[in-house]
mmCIF file of C-alpha atoms in Angstrom:
data_model
loop_
_atom_site.group_PDB
_atom_site.id
_atom_site.type_symbol
_atom_site.label_atom_id
_atom_site.label_comp_id
_atom_site.label_asym_id
_atom_site.label_seq_id
_atom_site.Cartn_x
_atom_site.Cartn_y
_atom_site.Cartn_z
ATOM 1 C CA MET N 1 37.048 -77.862 12.805
ATOM 2 C CA PHE N 2 34.819 -80.068 14.789
ATOM 3 C CA LEU N 3 32.220 -78.173 17.051
ATOM 4 C CA THR N 4 30.723 -80.551 20.129
ATOM 5 C CA ILE N 5 27.823 -78.791 21.069
ATOM 6 C CA GLY N 6 25.026 -80.114 24.357
ATOM 7 C CA LYS N 7 22.805 -78.324 25.941
ATOM 8 C CA THR N 8 22.474 -78.382 29.835
ATOM 9 C CA THR N 9 19.436 -79.383 31.754
ATOM 10 C CA ASP N 10 18.078 -77.311 34.359
ATOM 11 C CA THR N 11 15.039 -78.371 36.600
ATOM 12 C CA ASP N 12 13.852 -74.609 36.259
ATOM 13 C CA GLN N 13 12.276 -73.390 33.942
ATOM 14 C CA GLN N 14 13.426 -69.739 33.617
ATOM 15 C CA GLU N 15 13.799 -67.757 30.420
ATOM 16 C CA THR N 16 16.739 -66.060 29.559
ATOM 17 C CA VAL N 17 15.884 -62.202 27.695
ATOM 18 C CA ILE N 18 17.125 -59.329 25.607
ATOM 19 C CA ILE N 19 16.790 -56.391 27.341
ATOM 20 C CA GLU N 20 17.260 -52.792 24.299
ATOM 21 C CA LEU N 21 17.727 -49.969 25.571
ATOM 22 C CA GLN N 22 17.868 -46.577 23.425
ATOM 23 C CA GLY N 23 21.344 -44.240 24.889
ATOM 24 C CA GLU N 24 24.061 -45.019 27.166
ATOM 25 C CA LEU N 25 24.103 -46.363 30.488
ATOM 26 C CA GLN N 26 27.371 -45.146 32.110
ATOM 27 C CA SER N 27 28.720 -45.748 35.375
ATOM 28 C CA ARG N 28 30.467 -43.609 38.060
ATOM 29 C CA VAL N 29 32.724 -45.722 39.381
ATOM 30 C CA GLU N 30 35.682 -47.237 37.549
ATOM 31 C CA GLY N 31 35.589 -50.960 35.914
ATOM 32 C CA GLY N 32 32.726 -50.462 33.963
ATOM 33 C CA LEU N 33 28.931 -52.305 34.334
ATOM 34 C CA ASP N 34 29.740 -55.892 34.884
ATOM 35 C CA GLY N 35 28.205 -57.527 37.030
ATOM 36 C CA LYS N 36 27.326 -54.705 38.498
ATOM 37 C CA PHE N 37 23.434 -53.507 39.893
ATOM 38 C CA ILE N 38 22.243 -51.181 36.771
ATOM 39 C CA GLY N 39 18.674 -51.323 37.864
ATOM 40 C CA ASN N 40 15.415 -52.671 39.094
ATOM 41 C CA LEU N 41 13.171 -54.386 36.393
ATOM 42 C CA VAL N 42 9.274 -54.769 37.433
ATOM 43 C CA PHE N 43 5.830 -56.205 35.210
ATOM 44 C CA THR N 44 2.774 -54.283 36.364
ATOM 45 C CA ASN N 45 -0.675 -56.647 36.454
ATOM 46 C CA GLU N 46 -0.671 -55.885 33.099
ATOM 47 C CA ASN N 47 3.045 -57.734 32.130
ATOM 48 C CA LYS N 48 4.196 -54.780 30.786
ATOM 49 C CA PRO N 49 7.916 -53.974 31.723
ATOM 50 C CA ILE N 50 9.040 -51.147 33.990
ATOM 51 C CA MET N 51 12.422 -50.149 34.574
ATOM 52 C CA ILE N 52 13.869 -48.173 37.423
ATOM 53 C CA ILE N 53 17.347 -47.416 37.075
ATOM 54 C CA GLY N 54 19.372 -43.894 39.246
ATOM 55 C CA HIS N 55 16.700 -41.564 39.456
ATOM 56 C CA HIS N 56 14.872 -42.555 35.832
ATOM 57 C CA ILE N 57 11.947 -44.565 34.862
ATOM 58 C CA LEU N 58 12.040 -46.482 31.913
ATOM 59 C CA HIS N 59 8.499 -47.979 30.769
ATOM 60 C CA GLY N 60 8.544 -50.606 27.644
ATOM 61 C CA LYS N 61 7.102 -53.603 25.731
ATOM 62 C CA ILE N 62 7.710 -57.369 25.098
ATOM 63 C CA ALA N 63 8.709 -58.181 21.245
ATOM 64 C CA ASN N 64 8.814 -61.960 20.047
ATOM 65 C CA LEU N 65 12.510 -61.770 18.191
ATOM 66 C CA GLU N 66 12.506 -62.834 14.533
ATOM 67 C CA LYS N 67 14.738 -65.908 14.762
ATOM 68 C CA PRO N 68 15.524 -67.128 18.040
ATOM 69 C CA LEU N 69 19.450 -66.687 19.680
ATOM 70 C CA ALA N 70 21.599 -69.318 21.381
ATOM 71 C CA VAL N 71 23.362 -68.750 24.671
ATOM 72 C CA ILE N 72 26.526 -70.622 25.164
ATOM 73 C CA ARG N 73 29.201 -72.226 27.117
ATOM 74 C CA LYS N 74 33.015 -72.414 25.890
ATOM 75 C CA SER N 75 34.966 -75.137 27.739
ATOM 76 C CA LYS N 76 37.104 -77.267 27.419
ATOM 77 C CA GLN N 77 36.340 -81.059 27.481
ATOM 78 C CA ALA N 78 38.914 -84.910 27.549
ATOM 79 C CA VAL N 79 38.854 -86.052 24.092
ATOM 80 C CA MET N 80 40.528 -89.443 23.709
ATOM 81 C CA ASP N 81 42.268 -90.458 20.457
ATOM 82 C CA SER N 82 40.505 -93.086 18.283
ATOM 83 C CA GLU N 83 43.843 -94.278 17.234
ATOM 84 C CA SER N 84 46.005 -93.839 20.377
ATOM 85 C CA CYS N 85 43.340 -95.151 22.967
ATOM 86 C CA LYS N 86 46.687 -93.361 25.007
ATOM 87 C CA ASP N 87 46.478 -89.742 24.547
ATOM 88 C CA ASN N 88 44.658 -87.671 25.794
ATOM 89 C CA MET N 89 43.269 -84.125 23.485
ATOM 90 C CA LEU N 90 41.214 -81.152 25.106
ATOM 91 C CA GLN N 91 38.935 -80.185 22.310
ATOM 92 C CA ASN N 92 36.711 -76.906 22.785
ATOM 93 C CA TYR N 93 32.751 -77.905 24.279
ATOM 94 C CA TYR N 94 29.819 -75.526 23.381
ATOM 95 C CA ASP N 95 26.976 -76.153 25.343
ATOM 96 C CA VAL N 96 23.687 -74.665 25.004
ATOM 97 C CA THR N 97 22.787 -73.534 27.702
ATOM 98 C CA SER N 98 19.190 -71.567 27.221
ATOM 99 C CA ILE N 99 17.174 -70.007 23.554
ATOM 100 C CA ILE N 100 16.550 -66.165 24.003
ATOM 101 C CA LYS N 101 12.664 -65.877 21.788
ATOM 102 C CA ARG N 102 11.817 -62.640 23.152
ATOM 103 C CA LYS N 103 13.281 -58.905 23.901
ATOM 104 C CA ILE N 104 12.420 -56.233 26.460
ATOM 105 C CA ILE N 105 12.350 -52.704 24.709
ATOM 106 C CA PHE N 106 13.068 -49.468 27.161
ATOM 107 C CA SER N 107 12.197 -47.258 22.859
ATOM 108 C CA ASP N 108 11.815 -44.165 24.481
ATOM 109 C CA LEU N 109 13.704 -41.624 27.234
ATOM 110 C CA PRO N 110 13.494 -41.998 30.603
ATOM 111 C CA LYS N 111 11.718 -39.543 32.221
ATOM 112 C CA PRO N 112 12.863 -38.696 35.583
ATOM 113 C CA ILE N 113 11.570 -39.397 38.773
ATOM 114 C CA ILE N 114 11.118 -36.263 40.978
ATOM 115 C CA ALA N 115 9.416 -36.205 44.498
ATOM 116 C CA SER N 116 7.094 -33.400 45.525
ATOM 117 C CA VAL N 117 8.372 -30.991 47.473
ATOM 118 C CA PRO N 118 6.678 -29.091 49.841
ATOM 119 C CA LYS N 119 6.555 -25.249 48.850
ATOM 120 C CA THR N 120 6.632 -24.094 52.579
ATOM 121 C CA LEU N 121 9.310 -25.351 54.275
#
């Protein structure tokens, strides 16, 4: 089996990273978390990541991966057969969309965000 691998050329300099969480994310609605809003990821002035999910806050750190990972997208591409130029075949083609070199690790347990409530009403 032959794999054809190419690289997409994007002009923007965005970086893809892995977010590593401890525990499990659960959704209140059916259908899983695909394409759903999970939380806010912000960085402090010291470049420390903070994630807010619902009423919980997580403090993390950025680490380099030991070995980079490639994110690939599978697609089909028409290929001409070399022996008979009239036959077109579809061949699997893989585009490398990005290389992951770093990850954001949230290793501590989430802390609840509690608003200050006045004692007298």
